[in-house]
Short mmCIF file of C-alpha atoms and ligand atoms in Angstrom, two decimals:
data_model
loop_
_atom_site.label_atom_id
_atom_site.label_comp_id
_atom_site.label_asym_id
_atom_site.label_seq_id
_atom_site.Cartn_x
_atom_site.Cartn_y
_atom_site.Cartn_z
CA MET H 1 10.05 -21.59 10.85
CA MET H 2 12.99 -18.77 9.64
CA SER H 3 13.94 -15.64 12.19
CA ALA H 4 15.29 -12.08 11.68
CA SER H 5 19.12 -12.11 12.74
CA SER H 6 20.86 -9.03 13.99
CA SER H 7 22.06 -8.31 11.55
CA ASP H 8 18.75 -8.48 9.09
CA ARG H 9 17.22 -5.12 11.96
CA GLU H 10 20.60 -3.40 11.32
CA ARG H 11 20.32 -3.51 7.59
CA VAL H 12 16.08 -2.49 7.78
CA GLN H 13 17.51 0.14 10.02
CA THR H 14 19.86 1.62 7.57
CA ILE H 15 17.38 0.65 4.62
CA VAL H 16 14.50 2.71 6.85
CA ASP H 17 17.47 5.82 8.19
CA LEU H 18 19.33 6.45 4.20
CA LEU H 19 15.93 6.83 2.63
CA ASP H 20 14.81 8.95 4.89
CA ASP H 21 17.55 11.37 4.94
CA ARG H 22 17.35 11.26 1.06
CA TYR H 23 13.85 11.66 0.98
CA GLY H 24 11.97 13.56 4.15
CA LYS H 25 9.38 14.07 5.02
CA ILE H 26 6.99 13.69 1.67
CA ASP H 27 2.84 13.99 1.18
CA TRP H 28 2.16 10.96 0.58
CA TRP H 29 -1.89 9.26 0.64
CA ASN H 30 -3.88 11.49 2.64
CA ALA H 31 -7.46 10.61 1.73
CA PRO H 32 -9.98 10.12 4.18
CA PRO H 33 -10.55 6.07 4.85
CA ASP H 34 -12.84 5.55 1.71
CA GLU H 35 -11.18 6.59 -0.88
CA VAL H 36 -8.10 4.97 0.59
CA MET H 37 -10.05 2.11 -0.12
CA VAL H 38 -10.94 2.30 -3.53
CA GLY H 39 -7.58 3.37 -4.17
CA ALA H 40 -5.91 0.81 -2.34
CA ILE H 41 -8.13 -2.13 -4.93
CA LEU H 42 -7.34 0.22 -8.03
CA THR H 43 -4.18 0.44 -7.37
CA GLN H 44 -3.55 -3.11 -7.49
CA GLN H 45 -1.75 -4.67 -10.67
CA THR H 46 -1.68 -0.58 -12.43
CA ARG H 47 0.65 2.43 -11.96
CA TRP H 48 -0.32 5.31 -9.95
CA GLU H 49 -1.49 7.79 -12.36
CA ASN H 50 -4.47 5.46 -13.51
CA VAL H 51 -5.51 5.15 -10.51
CA GLU H 52 -5.95 8.97 -10.11
CA CYS H 53 -7.73 9.23 -13.72
CA ALA H 54 -10.06 6.62 -12.52
CA VAL H 55 -11.00 8.31 -8.71
CA ASP H 56 -11.20 11.61 -10.90
CA ARG H 57 -14.38 9.96 -12.63
CA LEU H 58 -15.49 8.54 -9.83
CA ARG H 59 -15.32 11.40 -8.05
CA GLU H 60 -17.14 13.70 -11.01
CA ALA H 61 -19.24 10.13 -10.97
CA GLY H 62 -20.42 10.87 -7.76
CA LEU H 63 -18.93 7.25 -7.06
CA LEU H 64 -16.01 7.81 -4.49
CA SER H 65 -17.82 7.02 -1.14
CA ILE H 66 -18.37 3.09 0.27
CA PRO H 67 -22.08 3.85 0.33
CA ALA H 68 -21.87 5.26 -3.65
CA ILE H 69 -20.04 1.79 -4.87
CA ALA H 70 -22.34 0.09 -2.83
CA ALA H 71 -25.14 1.07 -4.27
CA ALA H 72 -23.56 2.20 -8.39
CA SER H 73 -25.05 -0.33 -11.28
CA PRO H 74 -21.56 -2.37 -12.23
CA GLU H 75 -21.75 -0.45 -15.69
CA ARG H 76 -21.25 2.79 -14.46
CA LEU H 77 -18.26 2.03 -11.49
CA GLU H 78 -16.67 -0.04 -15.03
CA GLU H 79 -17.23 2.35 -16.73
CA ALA H 80 -15.63 4.93 -13.66
CA VAL H 81 -13.15 2.68 -13.62
CA ARG H 82 -12.17 1.53 -16.89
CA CYS H 83 -7.95 3.55 -17.33
CA THR H 84 -6.75 1.36 -14.09
CA GLY H 85 -6.96 -2.12 -16.79
CA PHE H 86 -9.03 -6.16 -15.50
CA TYR H 87 -11.52 -3.03 -15.30
CA ARG H 88 -14.19 -5.47 -15.04
CA VAL H 89 -12.12 -7.76 -11.62
CA LYS H 90 -11.90 -4.42 -9.79
CA THR H 91 -15.35 -3.19 -10.04
CA ARG H 92 -16.03 -6.54 -8.34
CA ARG H 93 -13.86 -6.29 -5.93
CA LEU H 94 -14.78 -3.19 -5.30
CA VAL H 95 -18.27 -3.83 -4.65
CA ALA H 96 -17.22 -6.71 -2.24
CA LEU H 97 -15.80 -4.62 -0.14
CA ALA H 98 -18.02 -1.78 -0.62
CA GLU H 99 -21.34 -4.01 0.19
CA PHE H 100 -18.94 -5.33 3.35
CA VAL H 101 -18.63 -2.23 4.45
CA VAL H 102 -21.79 -1.15 5.19
CA HIS H 103 -23.64 -4.49 5.71
CA ARG H 104 -20.99 -5.23 8.52
CA PHE H 105 -19.64 -2.17 10.42
CA GLY H 106 -22.47 0.57 8.23
CA SER H 107 -20.18 3.05 7.69
CA THR H 108 -15.74 3.29 7.71
CA GLY H 109 -16.29 4.91 11.02
CA ALA H 110 -17.42 2.51 12.72
CA MET H 111 -14.81 0.21 11.30
CA ASP H 112 -12.61 3.14 13.72
CA LEU H 113 -13.61 1.15 16.53
CA MET H 114 -11.73 -2.19 15.90
CA GLU H 115 -8.63 -2.78 17.06
CA SER H 116 -6.10 -3.38 14.36
CA ASP H 117 -4.67 -7.49 14.22
CA GLU H 118 -8.98 -7.52 14.58
CA LEU H 119 -10.07 -5.27 11.37
CA ARG H 120 -6.89 -6.47 9.54
CA GLN H 121 -8.25 -9.73 9.64
CA ALA H 122 -11.36 -8.55 8.96
CA LEU H 123 -10.74 -6.96 5.69
CA LEU H 124 -8.26 -10.69 5.11
CA SER H 125 -11.80 -11.76 4.42
CA VAL H 126 -12.76 -9.66 1.44
CA ARG H 127 -12.37 -11.18 -1.85
CA GLY H 128 -10.02 -9.40 -3.55
CA VAL H 129 -8.31 -7.95 -0.70
CA GLY H 130 -4.62 -9.33 -0.40
CA GLU H 131 -1.85 -8.16 2.79
CA GLU H 132 -0.69 -5.85 0.92
CA THR H 133 -4.29 -4.12 0.06
CA ALA H 134 -5.31 -4.97 4.06
CA ASP H 135 -1.80 -3.10 5.42
CA SER H 136 -2.65 -0.04 2.77
CA ILE H 137 -6.17 0.29 3.53
CA LEU H 138 -5.12 0.42 8.02
CA CYS H 139 -1.34 2.49 7.78
CA TYR H 140 -3.09 5.47 5.17
CA GLY H 141 -6.59 5.20 5.63
CA PHE H 142 -6.82 4.09 9.34
CA SER H 143 -3.45 5.49 10.30
CA ARG H 144 -2.93 2.52 12.18
CA ASN H 145 0.86 0.75 12.75
CA ALA H 146 1.01 -1.11 9.35
CA PHE H 147 3.00 -1.71 7.29
CA VAL H 148 2.42 -2.85 3.85
CA ILE H 149 5.09 -4.54 2.26
CA ASP H 150 5.33 -4.71 -1.71
CA ALA H 151 6.93 -6.25 -4.07
CA TYR H 152 9.64 -3.20 -4.28
CA THR H 153 10.22 -3.76 -0.89
CA ARG H 154 10.86 -7.33 -0.90
CA ARG H 155 13.54 -6.50 -4.48
CA ILE H 156 14.70 -3.79 -2.30
CA CYS H 157 15.44 -5.73 1.36
CA ALA H 158 16.45 -8.90 -1.56
CA CYS H 159 19.25 -6.77 -2.27
CA ALA H 160 20.69 -6.45 0.78
CA GLY H 161 21.32 -9.26 1.26
CA ILE H 162 17.38 -9.47 3.73
CA THR H 163 15.40 -12.76 2.15
CA GLY H 164 12.25 -13.70 3.99
CA THR H 165 8.96 -14.01 4.19
CA ASP H 166 6.54 -11.74 4.04
CA ALA H 167 5.67 -11.30 7.50
CA MET H 168 9.50 -11.87 8.79
CA LEU H 169 10.03 -8.20 6.30
CA ARG H 170 7.09 -6.65 7.92
CA ALA H 171 8.03 -7.24 11.30
CA LEU H 172 11.31 -6.15 11.15
CA PHE H 173 10.38 -2.67 9.76
CA GLU H 174 7.90 -2.22 12.30
CA GLY H 175 10.73 -2.95 14.74
CA ALA H 176 12.71 -0.15 13.24
CA LEU H 177 9.50 2.33 12.30
CA LEU H 178 8.88 2.73 16.47
CA GLY H 179 5.08 3.10 16.67
CA GLN H 180 5.18 5.93 14.68
CA ASN H 181 2.16 5.38 12.03
CA GLU H 182 3.77 8.58 10.03
CA ARG H 183 7.12 7.41 10.11
CA TYR H 184 5.05 4.01 8.37
CA ARG H 185 3.35 6.46 6.03
CA LEU H 186 7.05 7.71 4.77
CA THR H 187 9.10 4.98 5.27
CA HIS H 188 6.76 2.62 2.25
CA ALA H 189 6.42 6.01 0.19
CA HIS H 190 10.26 6.17 0.39
CA ILE H 191 10.83 2.50 -0.88
CA VAL H 192 7.94 3.73 -3.42
CA GLU H 193 10.12 6.63 -4.75
CA TYR H 194 13.66 5.07 -4.70
CA ALA H 195 12.06 1.90 -6.87
CA LYS H 196 10.59 4.93 -9.34
CA GLU H 197 14.20 6.25 -8.93
CA PHE H 198 16.26 3.63 -9.01
CA CYS H 199 15.43 -0.14 -9.25
CA SER H 200 12.69 1.06 -12.91
CA ARG H 201 15.69 2.26 -14.30
CA LYS H 202 17.87 -0.58 -13.71
CA ARG H 203 20.58 2.23 -11.37
CA CYS H 204 21.78 0.12 -9.70
CA GLU H 205 25.17 0.58 -9.65
CA GLU H 206 24.59 3.57 -8.64
CA CYS H 207 22.80 2.11 -5.88
CA SER H 208 23.91 2.27 -2.15
CA ILE H 209 21.32 -0.26 -0.97
CA ARG H 210 22.79 -3.67 -2.67
CA SER H 211 26.01 -2.63 -0.72
CA PHE H 212 24.98 -3.32 2.27
CA ASN H 213 24.48 -7.37 0.54
CA GLY H 214 27.91 -9.17 2.01
S1 SF4 F 301 18.70 -0.55 -7.30
FE1 SF4 F 301 19.24 -2.50 -8.18
S2 SF4 F 301 20.80 -3.28 -6.54
FE2 SF4 F 301 19.79 -1.22 -5.95
S3 SF4 F 301 17.61 -2.06 -4.90
FE3 SF4 F 301 16.92 -2.41 -6.77
S4 SF4 F 301 16.90 -4.08 -7.92
FE4 SF4 F 301 18.74 -3.50 -6.52
#
């Protein structure tokens, strides 16, 4: 199995520090667990602006909670989340997650009593919840020390010369973030900000991170 080297650890620490210096404290996805779970499903394969649109519509329709989603008709949900694209698939995933929470736990409060690894495995057992979605729910919904590895993180790491499995990247970041949930939240937010500011605009010539490679 591939393992991280000390230079990988140094590079990750340098990325974390560079982004912290650049963006500092930013407000990022402070919401109750129900809303985070909904957002984590809706954000799959779309931009966050579209998620905000769907969250507003769910709120207006009285559907922005796990019990309300579990009880709603698919048609009402589809109408509310249509603006995120793939709305039929996302409706099925929302219903699967909501029914899972209601039937297995009763409420998100009961989920919060679970140990993080156990909760992660439980979330991953739900159809449509992959590692990125599960870790987003853990980190932002339940304030757990779970680092979210997404396409932006993989790209930035690859440009810095750090390649490996998602599990390896997750372990590298978790080693750099000293077990503080606030730092997990911020660092993922910083990566998304950087990717939007530089990677998506193809500003590679101005990128400091690629100089860490080699
Ligand atoms: S800006 Fe370009 S070089 Fe820098 S991390 Fe993004 S894709 Fe890589």
